[in-house]
Amino acid sequence: MPVISVDWWKGNDRAQREELVSELTASVSRIAGCPEEAVTVIVRDVEPGHWGKGGVLADVLLADASTDIPTPQDTGGRP
């Protein structure tokens, strides 16, 4: 029974969480050869002030417009 845990920044809406859960479930089911009902996905929304990168809290980094930090809407360079 696969369990997938996703931590991402707070700010994604319900539709984005539904799509994430659906896509992860389908992929893991296909790759693991198990029924979708056996796949559990846990999504945690994390406040940027509770997320650190490079020794600095993300809310501080977000305040600095010159810092390249992914936001919840960032696609990582993908369309």
CSV table of C-alpha atoms in Angstrom, one decimal:
chain,number,residue,atom,x,y,z
A,1,MET,CA,0.0,0.0,0.0
A,2,PRO,CA,1.9,3.1,-1.2
A,3,VAL,CA,1.7,6.2,0.8
A,4,ILE,CA,2.9,9.5,-0.8
A,5,SER,CA,3.5,12.6,1.3
A,6,VAL,CA,3.6,16.0,-0.3
A,7,ASP,CA,4.6,19.2,1.5
A,8,TRP,CA,4.1,22.4,-0.4
A,9,TRP,CA,3.6,26.0,0.3
A,10,LYS,CA,0.2,27.1,1.5
A,11,GLY,CA,-1.7,29.0,-1.2
A,12,ASN,CA,-2.7,26.2,-3.6
A,13,ASP,CA,-6.5,25.8,-3.9
A,14,ARG,CA,-8.7,22.8,-3.6
A,15,ALA,CA,-8.7,22.2,-7.4
A,16,GLN,CA,-4.9,22.1,-7.4
A,17,ARG,CA,-4.9,19.6,-4.5
A,18,GLU,CA,-7.5,17.4,-6.3
A,19,GLU,CA,-5.4,17.4,-9.5
A,20,LEU,CA,-2.2,16.6,-7.6
A,21,VAL,CA,-3.9,13.7,-5.7
A,22,SER,CA,-5.5,12.3,-8.8
A,23,GLU,CA,-2.3,12.4,-10.9
A,24,LEU,CA,0.0,11.0,-8.2
A,25,THR,CA,-2.5,8.2,-7.5
A,26,ALA,CA,-2.7,7.3,-11.2
A,27,SER,CA,1.0,7.3,-11.7
A,28,VAL,CA,1.9,5.3,-8.5
A,29,SER,CA,-0.9,2.8,-9.3
A,30,ARG,CA,0.5,2.3,-12.8
A,31,ILE,CA,4.1,2.0,-11.7
A,32,ALA,CA,3.5,-0.1,-8.6
A,33,GLY,CA,1.0,-2.3,-10.3
A,34,CYS,CA,-1.6,-1.8,-7.5
A,35,PRO,CA,-5.2,-0.6,-7.6
A,36,GLU,CA,-5.7,3.1,-7.1
A,37,GLU,CA,-7.7,2.4,-4.0
A,38,ALA,CA,-4.4,1.1,-2.4
A,39,VAL,CA,-2.7,4.5,-2.9
A,40,THR,CA,-2.8,7.1,-0.1
A,41,VAL,CA,-1.7,10.7,-0.7
A,42,ILE,CA,-1.2,13.1,2.1
A,43,VAL,CA,-0.9,16.8,1.2
A,44,ARG,CA,0.4,19.3,3.8
A,45,ASP,CA,0.1,23.0,3.2
A,46,VAL,CA,3.1,24.7,4.9
A,47,GLU,CA,3.3,28.4,5.7
A,48,PRO,CA,6.4,30.0,4.2
A,49,GLY,CA,7.4,31.1,7.7
A,50,HIS,CA,7.7,27.4,8.6
A,51,TRP,CA,9.8,26.5,5.5
A,52,GLY,CA,13.5,27.2,5.4
A,53,LYS,CA,15.8,27.3,2.4
A,54,GLY,CA,19.5,27.9,2.7
A,55,GLY,CA,19.2,28.6,6.4
A,56,VAL,CA,16.7,31.4,5.9
A,57,LEU,CA,12.9,31.2,6.4
A,58,ALA,CA,11.0,31.4,3.1
A,59,ASP,CA,8.8,34.3,4.2
A,60,VAL,CA,12.0,36.4,4.5
A,61,LEU,CA,13.2,35.3,1.2
A,62,LEU,CA,9.9,36.0,-0.4
A,63,ALA,CA,10.1,39.6,0.9
A,64,ASP,CA,13.4,40.0,-1.1
A,65,ALA,CA,12.2,40.4,-4.7
A,66,SER,CA,15.7,39.6,-6.0
A,67,THR,CA,15.7,36.0,-4.5
A,68,ASP,CA,14.6,33.3,-7.0
A,69,ILE,CA,12.4,31.1,-4.8
A,70,PRO,CA,9.6,29.0,-6.3
A,71,THR,CA,6.1,30.1,-5.4
A,72,PRO,CA,3.0,27.8,-5.2
A,73,GLN,CA,2.2,28.8,-8.8
A,74,ASP,CA,5.8,28.3,-10.0
A,75,THR,CA,6.0,25.5,-12.7
A,76,GLY,CA,9.7,25.0,-12.4
A,77,GLY,CA,10.2,26.3,-16.0
A,78,ARG,CA,7.5,24.0,-17.4
A,79,PRO,CA,4.5,25.5,-19.2
